Coordinates of C-alpha atoms and ligand atoms in Angstrom, one line a residue:
M1 CA 0.0 0.0 0.0
C2 CA 1.2 3.5 -0.7
G3 CA 2.3 5.9 2.1
I4 CA 1.1 9.5 2.5
I5 CA 2.5 12.2 4.8
G6 CA 1.7 15.9 4.9
Y7 CA 3.0 18.6 7.3
I8 CA 2.1 22.2 8.1
G9 CA 3.9 24.0 10.9
S10 CA 6.8 26.2 11.9
R11 CA 9.5 23.6 11.2
N12 CA 11.1 23.0 7.8
A13 CA 8.5 20.6 6.6
I14 CA 10.8 18.7 4.1
P15 CA 12.9 16.8 6.6
V16 CA 9.8 16.1 8.7
V17 CA 8.1 14.6 5.6
L18 CA 11.1 12.6 4.6
D19 CA 11.4 11.2 8.1
G20 CA 7.7 10.3 7.9
L21 CA 8.1 8.6 4.6
K22 CA 11.0 6.5 6.1
R23 CA 8.6 5.4 8.9
L24 CA 6.2 4.2 6.3
E25 CA 8.8 2.2 4.4
Y26 CA 7.4 -1.0 6.0
R27 CA 4.4 -0.6 3.8
G28 CA 6.5 -1.5 0.8
Y29 CA 7.1 0.9 -2.1
D30 CA 9.0 1.3 -5.4
S31 CA 9.2 5.1 -5.7
A32 CA 8.8 8.3 -3.6
G33 CA 8.3 12.0 -4.0
V34 CA 7.5 15.3 -2.2
A35 CA 5.8 18.6 -3.1
F36 CA 6.5 21.8 -1.2
F37 CA 5.7 25.4 -1.4
A38 CA 8.8 27.5 -2.5
E39 CA 9.2 31.1 -3.8
R40 CA 8.2 30.2 -7.3
G41 CA 5.1 28.2 -6.2
I42 CA 4.9 24.5 -5.7
E43 CA 8.0 22.4 -6.4
V44 CA 7.8 18.6 -7.0
R45 CA 10.6 16.2 -6.6
R46 CA 10.2 12.4 -7.3
C47 CA 12.3 9.4 -8.0
S48 CA 11.9 5.7 -8.5
G49 CA 13.8 3.6 -5.9
K50 CA 14.4 4.3 -2.2
I51 CA 13.7 7.4 -0.1
Q52 CA 17.4 7.9 0.4
E53 CA 17.7 8.7 -3.3
L54 CA 14.9 11.3 -2.9
A55 CA 16.7 12.7 0.2
S56 CA 20.0 13.0 -1.8
L57 CA 18.1 14.8 -4.6
L58 CA 16.8 17.4 -2.1
E59 CA 20.0 17.7 -0.1
S60 CA 21.8 19.6 -3.0
E61 CA 18.9 22.1 -3.0
N62 CA 18.4 22.2 0.8
P63 CA 14.9 23.7 0.3
F64 CA 12.9 25.2 3.2
S65 CA 9.1 25.1 3.3
H66 CA 6.4 25.1 6.0
T67 CA 4.0 23.1 4.0
T68 CA 4.9 19.8 2.3
I69 CA 3.2 16.5 1.2
G70 CA 5.1 13.3 0.5
H71 CA 4.4 9.8 -0.9
T72 CA 5.8 6.3 -1.2
R73 CA 4.2 4.4 -4.1
W74 CA 3.2 0.7 -4.0
A75 CA 2.4 0.4 -7.7
T76 CA -1.1 -0.8 -8.7
H77 CA -1.6 0.9 -12.1
G78 CA 1.5 1.6 -14.1
R79 CA 5.0 0.2 -13.5
P80 CA 7.4 1.7 -11.0
S81 CA 9.0 4.8 -12.5
E82 CA 9.7 8.5 -11.9
E83 CA 6.8 9.4 -14.3
N84 CA 4.4 7.3 -12.3
A85 CA 5.7 8.3 -8.9
H86 CA 3.6 10.7 -6.8
P87 CA 3.0 13.6 -6.2
H88 CA 1.1 14.2 -9.4
R89 CA 0.4 17.7 -10.7
S90 CA -2.2 19.5 -12.8
N91 CA -1.3 23.2 -13.2
G92 CA -1.6 24.5 -9.6
I93 CA -3.0 21.3 -8.1
V94 CA -0.7 18.8 -6.6
L95 CA -1.8 15.6 -4.9
V96 CA -0.7 12.2 -3.5
H97 CA -3.0 9.2 -3.4
N98 CA -3.3 5.8 -1.8
G99 CA -6.0 3.5 -3.3
I100 CA -7.5 2.4 -6.6
I101 CA -9.7 4.6 -8.8
E102 CA -11.9 2.0 -10.5
N103 CA -13.4 4.3 -13.2
Y104 CA -10.2 6.1 -14.1
L105 CA -10.3 5.1 -17.7
S106 CA -13.7 6.7 -18.4
L107 CA -12.7 9.8 -16.4
K108 CA -9.4 9.9 -18.4
K109 CA -11.4 9.8 -21.7
M110 CA -13.6 12.7 -20.5
L111 CA -10.6 14.7 -19.4
L112 CA -8.7 14.1 -22.7
G113 CA -11.8 15.5 -24.3
K114 CA -11.4 18.6 -22.2
G115 CA -7.8 19.0 -23.5
Y116 CA -5.9 17.6 -20.6
T117 CA -2.7 15.7 -21.4
F118 CA -1.3 12.8 -19.4
T119 CA 2.4 12.0 -18.6
S120 CA 1.8 8.9 -16.5
E121 CA 0.0 5.5 -16.6
T122 CA -1.6 6.1 -13.2
D123 CA -5.1 6.4 -12.1
T124 CA -3.9 9.1 -9.6
E125 CA -3.1 11.6 -12.4
V126 CA -6.7 11.3 -13.6
L127 CA -7.9 12.4 -10.1
C128 CA -5.4 15.3 -10.1
H129 CA -6.7 16.7 -13.4
L130 CA -10.3 16.1 -12.3
I131 CA -9.7 18.2 -9.1
E132 CA -7.9 20.9 -11.2
N133 CA -10.9 21.1 -13.5
Y134 CA -13.1 21.9 -10.6
A135 CA -10.6 24.1 -8.9
R136 CA -10.9 26.6 -11.7
R137 CA -14.4 27.4 -10.4
Y138 CA -14.3 26.4 -6.7
P139 CA -12.2 26.8 -3.6
L140 CA -9.9 23.9 -3.0
E141 CA -12.1 22.1 -0.5
D142 CA -15.2 22.3 -2.7
A143 CA -13.2 21.3 -5.8
V144 CA -12.0 18.2 -4.1
R145 CA -15.5 17.4 -2.8
E146 CA -17.1 17.9 -6.3
A147 CA -14.4 15.8 -8.0
L148 CA -14.7 12.9 -5.6
K149 CA -18.4 12.7 -6.4
E150 CA -17.4 11.4 -9.8
V151 CA -14.9 8.9 -8.5
K152 CA -15.6 5.2 -7.9
G153 CA -13.0 3.3 -5.9
S154 CA -10.8 3.7 -2.9
Y155 CA -8.7 6.7 -2.0
A156 CA -6.8 8.5 0.7
I157 CA -5.5 11.8 -0.7
A158 CA -3.6 14.9 0.3
V159 CA -4.0 17.8 -2.0
I160 CA -2.4 21.3 -2.1
K161 CA -3.1 24.3 -4.4
E162 CA -0.5 26.8 -5.6
E163 CA -2.8 29.8 -5.1
D164 CA -3.8 28.6 -1.7
P165 CA -0.5 28.2 0.2
G166 CA -0.4 26.9 3.8
K167 CA -3.3 24.5 3.3
I168 CA -3.5 20.7 2.9
V169 CA -6.8 19.0 2.1
G170 CA -7.2 15.3 2.9
V171 CA -10.1 12.9 2.3
R172 CA -10.4 9.2 2.7
K173 CA -12.6 6.4 1.4
D174 CA -11.7 2.7 2.0
S175 CA -8.0 3.7 2.4
P176 CA -6.6 4.8 5.8
L177 CA -5.9 8.5 6.6
V178 CA -5.2 10.0 10.0
V179 CA -4.5 13.5 11.3
G180 CA -1.7 14.2 13.8
V181 CA -2.2 17.2 16.1
G182 CA 1.0 18.7 17.4
N183 CA 1.8 21.9 19.2
G184 CA 1.0 24.5 16.5
E185 CA 1.9 21.9 13.8
F186 CA -0.3 19.4 12.0
F187 CA 0.2 16.2 10.1
I188 CA -1.9 14.1 7.7
A189 CA -0.8 10.5 7.0
S190 CA -1.7 7.0 5.9
D191 CA -0.6 5.7 9.2
I192 CA 0.4 6.9 12.7
P193 CA 4.1 5.9 12.5
A194 CA 4.7 8.7 10.0
F195 CA 4.4 11.4 12.7
L196 CA 4.6 9.4 16.0
N197 CA 8.0 11.1 16.7
Y198 CA 6.2 14.5 16.8
S199 CA 2.8 13.8 18.2
R200 CA 0.7 11.0 19.8
D201 CA -2.5 13.0 19.5
V202 CA -4.5 11.6 16.6
I203 CA -7.8 12.4 14.8
F204 CA -9.1 9.2 13.1
L205 CA -11.0 10.1 9.9
N206 CA -13.9 8.0 8.8
D207 CA -14.8 7.3 5.1
G208 CA -16.0 10.4 3.3
E209 CA -14.7 12.8 5.9
M210 CA -12.4 15.7 4.8
A211 CA -9.7 17.3 6.9
V212 CA -8.4 20.8 6.1
L213 CA -5.0 21.6 7.7
T214 CA -3.8 25.2 8.0
N215 CA -1.4 27.0 10.3
Q216 CA -4.4 27.8 12.4
G217 CA -5.4 24.2 13.0
V218 CA -7.4 21.3 11.7
S219 CA -11.1 21.4 10.6
V220 CA -13.0 18.2 9.7
F221 CA -16.1 18.1 7.4
G222 CA -18.6 15.5 6.5
S223 CA -19.0 14.4 2.9
D224 CA -21.8 17.0 2.6
G225 CA -19.5 19.7 3.8
S226 CA -20.9 20.1 7.2
P227 CA -18.4 20.8 10.0
L228 CA -17.7 17.9 12.4
K229 CA -16.5 17.9 15.9
K230 CA -13.9 15.1 16.1
E231 CA -12.3 13.7 19.2
I232 CA -8.5 13.8 19.5
Q233 CA -7.2 10.5 20.8
T234 CA -3.8 9.9 22.3
V235 CA -2.1 6.6 21.2
S236 CA 0.4 4.9 23.5
W237 CA 2.0 2.7 20.8
S238 CA 5.7 2.4 20.4
P239 CA 6.9 3.2 16.9
S240 CA 7.5 -0.5 16.2
M241 CA 3.9 -1.4 17.3
A242 CA 2.6 1.5 15.3
E243 CA 4.2 0.0 12.1
K244 CA 2.1 -3.1 12.8
G245 CA -1.0 -1.0 13.3
G246 CA -1.1 -2.0 17.0
F247 CA -0.8 -5.7 16.2
K248 CA 2.0 -7.7 17.8
H249 CA 3.3 -9.0 14.5
F250 CA 3.0 -8.2 10.8
M251 CA 1.6 -11.7 10.3
L252 CA -1.4 -11.0 12.5
K253 CA -1.9 -7.6 11.0
E254 CA -1.9 -9.2 7.5
I255 CA -4.4 -11.8 8.6
Y256 CA -6.7 -9.0 9.8
E257 CA -6.1 -7.1 6.5
Q258 CA -7.7 -9.9 4.5
P259 CA -11.2 -8.3 4.4
R260 CA -9.7 -5.1 2.8
A261 CA -7.3 -7.0 0.6
I262 CA -10.1 -9.2 -0.7
A263 CA -12.3 -6.1 -1.3
D264 CA -9.4 -4.4 -3.1
T265 CA -8.8 -7.4 -5.3
L266 CA -12.4 -7.5 -6.3
R267 CA -12.6 -3.8 -6.8
G268 CA -13.1 -2.9 -10.5
R269 CA -13.0 -6.5 -11.7
L270 CA -16.7 -7.4 -11.8
N271 CA -20.2 -6.2 -12.6
A272 CA -22.5 -7.4 -9.8
E273 CA -25.8 -6.8 -11.6
R274 CA -24.8 -8.8 -14.6
G275 CA -22.7 -11.3 -12.7
D276 CA -19.9 -10.5 -15.1
V277 CA -16.1 -10.6 -14.6
Y278 CA -14.0 -8.2 -16.7
M279 CA -11.7 -10.7 -18.3
E280 CA -9.6 -7.9 -19.8
E281 CA -8.3 -7.7 -16.2
F282 CA -6.6 -11.0 -16.9
G283 CA -5.4 -9.8 -20.3
L284 CA -7.6 -12.4 -22.0
N285 CA -10.3 -12.0 -24.7
E286 CA -13.2 -14.3 -25.6
D287 CA -11.4 -15.8 -28.6
M288 CA -8.3 -16.7 -26.5
I289 CA -10.5 -18.2 -23.8
N290 CA -12.4 -20.3 -26.3
R291 CA -9.2 -21.5 -27.9
F292 CA -7.3 -22.8 -24.8
Q293 CA -7.1 -26.6 -24.9
K294 CA -5.6 -27.1 -21.5
I295 CA -4.5 -25.0 -18.5
F296 CA -1.4 -25.6 -16.4
I297 CA -0.9 -23.9 -13.1
V298 CA 2.5 -23.7 -11.5
A299 CA 3.6 -22.3 -8.1
C300 CA 5.5 -22.9 -4.9
G301 CA 4.4 -23.3 -1.3
T302 CA 1.3 -21.5 -0.3
S303 CA 0.8 -20.3 -3.9
F304 CA 0.8 -24.0 -5.0
H305 CA -2.0 -24.7 -2.5
A306 CA -4.0 -21.8 -4.1
A307 CA -3.2 -23.4 -7.5
L308 CA -4.7 -26.7 -6.3
I309 CA -7.9 -24.9 -5.3
G310 CA -7.9 -23.3 -8.7
K311 CA -7.7 -26.8 -10.4
Y312 CA -10.8 -28.0 -8.6
M313 CA -12.7 -24.8 -9.4
I314 CA -11.8 -24.4 -13.0
E315 CA -12.3 -28.1 -13.9
R316 CA -15.7 -28.2 -12.0
V317 CA -17.0 -25.0 -13.4
A318 CA -15.2 -24.2 -16.7
R319 CA -14.7 -27.8 -17.7
I320 CA -11.2 -27.3 -19.0
P321 CA -8.5 -29.8 -18.0
V322 CA -6.1 -28.4 -15.5
E323 CA -2.6 -29.7 -14.5
V324 CA -1.0 -28.3 -11.4
D325 CA 2.7 -28.6 -10.7
I326 CA 5.1 -27.6 -8.0
A327 CA 7.3 -25.2 -9.9
S328 CA 10.6 -26.9 -9.1
E329 CA 9.2 -30.2 -10.6
F330 CA 7.6 -28.7 -13.7
R331 CA 10.4 -28.1 -16.0
Y332 CA 12.3 -31.4 -15.2
R333 CA 9.4 -33.6 -16.2
R334 CA 9.4 -32.6 -19.8
P335 CA 5.9 -31.3 -19.7
L336 CA 3.5 -31.7 -22.7
I337 CA 2.7 -28.0 -22.9
G338 CA 2.7 -25.9 -26.0
P339 CA 0.9 -23.4 -28.2
G340 CA -2.9 -23.4 -27.5
D341 CA -2.2 -24.1 -23.8
L342 CA -2.6 -21.5 -21.0
M343 CA 0.0 -21.4 -18.2
I344 CA -1.1 -19.7 -15.0
I345 CA 1.7 -18.7 -12.7
I346 CA 0.8 -17.9 -9.1
T347 CA 3.3 -15.9 -7.1
Q348 CA 3.0 -13.3 -4.4
S349 CA 6.5 -11.9 -4.8
G350 CA 6.9 -12.4 -8.6
E351 CA 10.5 -13.3 -7.9
T352 CA 10.5 -17.0 -6.8
A353 CA 13.3 -18.6 -8.7
D354 CA 11.7 -22.0 -9.3
T355 CA 8.4 -20.3 -10.4
L356 CA 10.3 -18.0 -12.8
A357 CA 12.1 -20.9 -14.3
A358 CA 8.9 -22.8 -14.9
Q359 CA 7.3 -19.6 -16.4
R360 CA 10.2 -19.3 -18.8
E361 CA 10.0 -22.9 -19.8
A362 CA 6.3 -22.7 -20.5
K363 CA 6.9 -19.5 -22.6
K364 CA 9.7 -21.2 -24.5
L365 CA 7.4 -24.1 -25.3
G366 CA 4.8 -21.7 -26.7
A367 CA 2.2 -21.5 -24.0
F368 CA 0.4 -18.2 -23.2
V369 CA 1.5 -17.2 -19.7
L370 CA -0.8 -15.4 -17.3
S371 CA 0.8 -14.3 -14.0
I372 CA -1.3 -13.9 -10.9
C373 CA 1.0 -11.7 -8.9
N374 CA 1.0 -9.3 -6.0
V375 CA 3.9 -7.1 -6.9
V376 CA 3.7 -4.6 -9.8
G377 CA 6.9 -4.6 -11.9
S378 CA 8.2 -7.9 -10.5
T379 CA 10.0 -10.2 -12.8
S380 CA 7.1 -12.6 -13.3
S381 CA 4.7 -9.7 -14.0
R382 CA 7.1 -8.2 -16.6
E383 CA 7.9 -11.5 -18.4
A384 CA 4.4 -12.8 -18.5
D385 CA 2.1 -12.3 -21.5
A386 CA -0.6 -11.1 -19.2
V387 CA -0.9 -10.2 -15.5
F388 CA -3.6 -10.2 -12.9
Y389 CA -2.6 -8.2 -9.8
T390 CA -3.9 -9.2 -6.5
H391 CA -4.2 -6.0 -4.6
S392 CA -3.4 -7.3 -1.2
G393 CA -0.7 -4.7 -0.5
P394 CA 2.8 -5.7 0.5
E395 CA 3.0 -8.9 2.5
I396 CA 5.7 -8.5 5.0
G397 CA 5.3 -11.6 7.3
V398 CA 7.2 -14.5 5.8
A399 CA 4.2 -16.7 6.2
S400 CA 1.8 -15.9 3.4
T401 CA -1.8 -15.2 4.5
K402 CA -3.6 -12.4 2.7
A403 CA -1.8 -13.3 -0.5
F404 CA -3.2 -16.8 -0.3
T405 CA -6.8 -15.6 0.1
T406 CA -6.5 -13.0 -2.6
Q407 CA -5.1 -15.6 -5.0
I408 CA -8.2 -17.7 -4.4
I409 CA -10.3 -14.6 -5.2
A410 CA -8.4 -14.1 -8.4
L411 CA -9.0 -17.8 -9.3
C412 CA -12.7 -17.4 -8.6
L413 CA -12.9 -14.4 -10.9
F414 CA -11.0 -16.3 -13.6
T415 CA -13.3 -19.3 -13.2
I416 CA -16.5 -17.3 -13.4
G417 CA -15.2 -15.3 -16.4
V418 CA -14.1 -18.4 -18.3
G419 CA -17.1 -20.4 -17.4
K420 CA -19.5 -17.8 -18.7
I421 CA -17.6 -17.3 -22.0
R422 CA -17.4 -21.0 -22.6
G423 CA -21.0 -21.4 -21.7
T424 CA -20.5 -23.9 -18.8
L425 CA -21.7 -21.3 -16.2
S426 CA -25.2 -20.0 -16.6
E427 CA -26.2 -16.3 -16.1
D428 CA -27.9 -17.1 -12.8
A429 CA -25.1 -19.3 -11.5
S430 CA -22.5 -16.6 -12.3
R431 CA -24.6 -13.9 -10.7
D432 CA -24.9 -16.1 -7.6
F433 CA -21.2 -16.7 -7.5
V434 CA -20.4 -13.0 -8.0
E435 CA -23.0 -12.1 -5.3
E436 CA -21.3 -14.6 -2.9
L437 CA -17.9 -13.2 -3.7
L438 CA -19.0 -9.8 -2.6
T439 CA -20.0 -11.1 0.8
I440 CA -16.6 -12.6 1.5
P441 CA -14.9 -9.5 3.0
G442 CA -17.7 -9.4 5.6
K443 CA -17.5 -13.2 6.2
V444 CA -13.8 -13.1 6.7
E445 CA -14.4 -10.2 9.1
E446 CA -16.9 -12.4 11.0
T447 CA -14.4 -15.3 11.0
L448 CA -11.7 -13.1 12.5
G449 CA -14.1 -12.8 15.4
L450 CA -13.1 -16.4 16.3
D451 CA -9.6 -15.2 17.1
E452 CA -9.8 -15.3 20.9
M453 CA -11.4 -18.8 20.8
I454 CA -8.7 -20.0 18.5
R455 CA -6.0 -18.5 20.7
I456 CA -7.3 -20.6 23.6
I457 CA -7.3 -23.7 21.5
A458 CA -3.7 -22.9 20.4
K459 CA -2.7 -22.7 24.1
D460 CA -4.0 -26.2 24.7
Y461 CA -2.2 -27.7 21.8
C462 CA 1.0 -25.7 21.5
K463 CA 3.1 -28.4 23.1
A464 CA 2.3 -31.1 20.6
S465 CA 5.2 -32.4 18.6
D466 CA 3.2 -33.4 15.5
F467 CA -0.1 -32.3 13.9
L468 CA -2.2 -33.9 11.1
Y469 CA -4.5 -31.8 8.9
L470 CA -7.2 -33.6 7.0
G471 CA -9.5 -32.3 4.2
R472 CA -11.4 -33.6 1.2
G473 CA -12.1 -31.9 -2.2
L474 CA -11.4 -28.2 -2.1
C475 CA -10.4 -28.5 1.6
Y476 CA -7.6 -30.9 0.8
P477 CA -5.4 -28.0 -0.4
V478 CA -6.6 -26.1 2.7
A479 CA -5.3 -29.0 4.8
L480 CA -1.9 -28.7 3.1
E481 CA -1.9 -24.9 3.6
G482 CA -2.9 -25.3 7.3
A483 CA 0.0 -27.7 7.9
L484 CA 2.4 -25.5 6.0
K485 CA 1.4 -22.5 8.1
L486 CA 1.9 -24.4 11.3
K487 CA 5.3 -26.0 10.4
E488 CA 6.8 -22.8 9.0
I489 CA 6.1 -20.6 12.0
S490 CA 6.0 -22.9 15.0
Y491 CA 8.5 -25.6 13.8
I492 CA 6.0 -28.3 14.8
H493 CA 6.0 -31.2 12.3
A494 CA 2.7 -31.0 10.5
E495 CA 1.3 -32.9 7.6
G496 CA -1.7 -32.1 5.4
Y497 CA -3.4 -35.2 3.9
P498 CA -6.5 -36.0 1.8
A499 CA -8.8 -37.5 4.4
G500 CA -9.6 -40.4 2.1
E501 CA -6.0 -41.5 2.4
M502 CA -6.2 -42.1 6.2
K503 CA -6.6 -45.9 5.8
H504 CA -3.6 -46.0 3.5
G505 CA -1.1 -45.1 6.2
P506 CA -1.6 -42.0 8.3
I507 CA -4.1 -43.7 10.5
A508 CA -1.2 -45.5 12.1
L509 CA -0.1 -42.1 13.5
I510 CA -3.4 -41.6 15.5
D511 CA -3.0 -41.7 19.3
E512 CA -3.9 -39.5 22.3
E513 CA -0.9 -37.2 21.6
L514 CA -1.8 -36.3 18.1
P515 CA -4.0 -33.3 17.4
V516 CA -5.8 -33.7 14.1
V517 CA -7.3 -30.6 12.4
V518 CA -10.2 -31.6 10.2
F519 CA -11.9 -29.3 7.6
A520 CA -15.5 -30.5 7.5
P521 CA -17.7 -28.2 5.4
H522 CA -21.3 -29.3 4.6
D523 CA -20.6 -30.1 1.0
I524 CA -21.1 -33.3 -1.0
L525 CA -18.2 -35.0 1.0
H526 CA -19.5 -34.2 4.4
E527 CA -20.7 -37.7 5.2
K528 CA -17.2 -39.1 4.3
I529 CA -15.3 -36.5 6.3
S530 CA -17.6 -37.3 9.2
S531 CA -16.6 -40.9 9.0
N532 CA -12.9 -39.9 9.0
I533 CA -13.6 -37.9 12.2
Q534 CA -15.1 -41.1 13.7
E535 CA -12.1 -43.1 12.7
V536 CA -9.8 -40.6 14.4
K537 CA -12.0 -40.4 17.5
S538 CA -12.2 -44.2 17.9
R539 CA -8.4 -44.3 18.1
G540 CA -8.2 -41.6 20.7
G541 CA -7.0 -38.8 18.4
K542 CA -7.5 -35.2 19.6
I543 CA -9.8 -33.6 17.0
I544 CA -10.1 -29.9 16.1
T545 CA -12.9 -29.6 13.6
I546 CA -13.4 -26.6 11.4
T547 CA -16.9 -26.6 10.0
D548 CA -19.4 -24.2 8.5
R549 CA -22.3 -25.0 10.7
I550 CA -22.6 -24.2 14.4
D551 CA -24.9 -27.2 15.3
D552 CA -22.8 -29.6 13.3
Q553 CA -23.2 -33.2 14.3
V554 CA -19.5 -33.7 13.9
C555 CA -18.8 -31.2 16.7
T556 CA -20.1 -33.8 19.2
F557 CA -17.3 -36.1 18.2
S558 CA -14.7 -33.3 18.3
D559 CA -12.5 -32.0 21.1
R560 CA -12.8 -28.5 19.7
C561 CA -15.1 -27.2 17.1
I562 CA -14.7 -24.0 15.1
S563 CA -17.5 -22.8 12.7
V564 CA -17.0 -20.3 9.9
P565 CA -19.9 -18.6 8.1
P566 CA -21.4 -20.8 5.3
S567 CA -20.6 -20.0 1.7
N568 CA -20.5 -21.7 -1.7
Q569 CA -18.2 -24.7 -2.0
Y570 CA -15.3 -22.7 -3.5
L571 CA -15.3 -19.8 -1.1
T572 CA -15.8 -22.1 2.0
A573 CA -12.2 -23.2 1.3
L574 CA -11.0 -19.6 1.6
L575 CA -13.0 -19.0 4.8
M576 CA -11.6 -22.2 6.4
A577 CA -8.1 -21.1 5.8
V578 CA -8.5 -18.2 8.1
P579 CA -8.9 -20.2 11.4
A580 CA -5.9 -22.3 10.2
Q581 CA -3.8 -19.1 9.8
L582 CA -4.8 -17.9 13.3
L583 CA -4.2 -21.3 14.9
A584 CA -0.7 -21.5 13.4
Y585 CA 0.0 -17.9 14.4
H586 CA -1.0 -18.3 18.1
I587 CA 0.8 -21.6 18.5
G588 CA 3.9 -20.0 17.1
V589 CA 3.6 -17.2 19.6
F590 CA 3.0 -19.5 22.5
R591 CA 6.1 -21.4 21.5
G592 CA 8.1 -18.1 21.5
C593 CA 8.9 -18.4 17.7
D594 CA 9.7 -15.4 15.6
V595 CA 6.5 -15.6 13.6
D596 CA 7.3 -12.7 11.3
Q597 CA 10.8 -14.1 10.4
P598 CA 10.8 -17.8 11.1
R599 CA 14.2 -19.5 11.2
N600 CA 15.8 -20.6 7.8
L601 CA 13.0 -18.9 5.8
A602 CA 13.1 -16.0 3.4
K603 CA 10.0 -14.0 2.2
S604 CA 10.9 -14.5 -1.4
V605 CA 13.0 -17.6 -2.4
T606 CA 15.0 -16.1 -5.2
V607 CA 17.4 -19.0 -5.5
E608 CA 16.6 -22.5 -6.8
Ligands
AGP701 C1 4.2 -19.5 2.5 O1 3.8 -19.1 3.7 C2 5.7 -19.4 2.3 N1 6.2 -18.1 2.6 C3 6.2 -19.9 0.9 O2 5.8 -21.2 0.8 C4 5.7 -19.1 -0.3 O3 4.3 -19.3 -0.5 C5 6.5 -19.6 -1.5 O4 7.8 -19.4 -1.4 C6 6.0 -18.9 -2.8 O5 6.3 -17.6 -2.8 P1 5.6 -16.7 -4.0 O6 4.1 -16.8 -3.9 O7 6.1 -15.3 -3.7 O8 6.1 -17.2 -5.3

């Protein structure tokens, strides 16, 4: 996610803003910039790369300004570059933005018709010109308000106007924005760490609210322009805690970010009324989709588990054969892939060496390569024929959580779009699926409400030396993912297994010491998974059942029972992954492990 910081006060604002940007570096970024009032009006300085490069650029000038806004960019539209870096400018209007403007293309077309020219590929520049267009007739606050009425999407913005020095206007919708209140100095930022060194007094803005910062103070207005009386709250966080949004670890913060990450990944990709998915978001057209003979999906680790879920979904709904491979195995098995086939690469980082090698092999053999990736400008995204970006924001915890659930969302969108085009998914069925997709951020939020209950379960089982995870159908990959989460952050040996395989070996493991996590949704395999639970029970195993029904019969045979909200068979797999993430996280914490940076692991495995 991008980082925003603005300052007004008696200090030289530029070092304050640079310091604030440094404190937002944890959010991940690929370019940075500042805009400040100088003698000749507003000056803008931007560069791709790290904040240090921006600081060096400014050092030579050594400018002084009482009003400055700054930005670190996490690219969503347009590759990382100086032209795409913020702040963006339109005549006397300069702004920084965090979020996604869904209807930026239609707005851009309208603005081009008004004679505006564009120098970047970003959605933000569109917003800048739109505000400038209104600022010709209205004061800055009203111009911002009028422009945002035309905008669909998420935004946190800070805007300044050359003819209106000493003022910063900030507005938020679905992206965070907070105001820092110092002693005669005022801050506006994406997150508290940006100004925590200067003030702990914070005004939290709600969606639609506007903050106007001047040397005299801060005024807050509702979306209709009415003045609001906002409480100033004092935060007691340490800077390190503030970077984690008050969470103890990045991993927990990212588990809790999943509702927003899923909402952002869905944003601008579908039409709810028609139940349509915009397949151009995948870089695919109808002709291509109708021509694919076979689909290959290749990934590593958690992304591989998402790939397995994709296989079940695509084959069941779109009726295209899907082969899934661990990336490090793919290119050594002399795969029968070629022109007419689609290769889907799933990778959070876009830099995993094994995955890149498989991607290059598939490309060399003539397949069309689609990358489902979380990092704009990453190697996988640049080398693929098409890219679908999951907008989960930077994932800092080594254990992948929000990337996994947004990858499943991406695969759901792909499945719906392909199923509709190939005629295997009816209008009604796709509308139902899209409708259910839109409920998932709320259902994940509801599932996060189980956190304390799961923490207590984790405490009871954190001393186990082994775990077994069982699932059937779409929950088999979830069992693999749950086991991976546990082993990589708690160092407990854990295995994920298709529950139907119990009798072929793993049942020998069952005894009173072995906790068995069973994913038991009420789908067509429920009776079978219930029998598996009985098998474990009758041999004294300790059963932690994750179901989607509170009064589930299987809970009477379980030692612990966790129930997630019901959903369709595909999205239930996503919802069931969340308790597994929380269970692994809490067990890791109880065992005193470094859950954000587990031993021996790297966030991105860039070597084979
Ligand atoms: C998952 O928690 C691990 N961090 C790891 O398995 C990861 O999923 C794998 O290395 C793939 O990374 P990628 O998605 O960035 O390619």
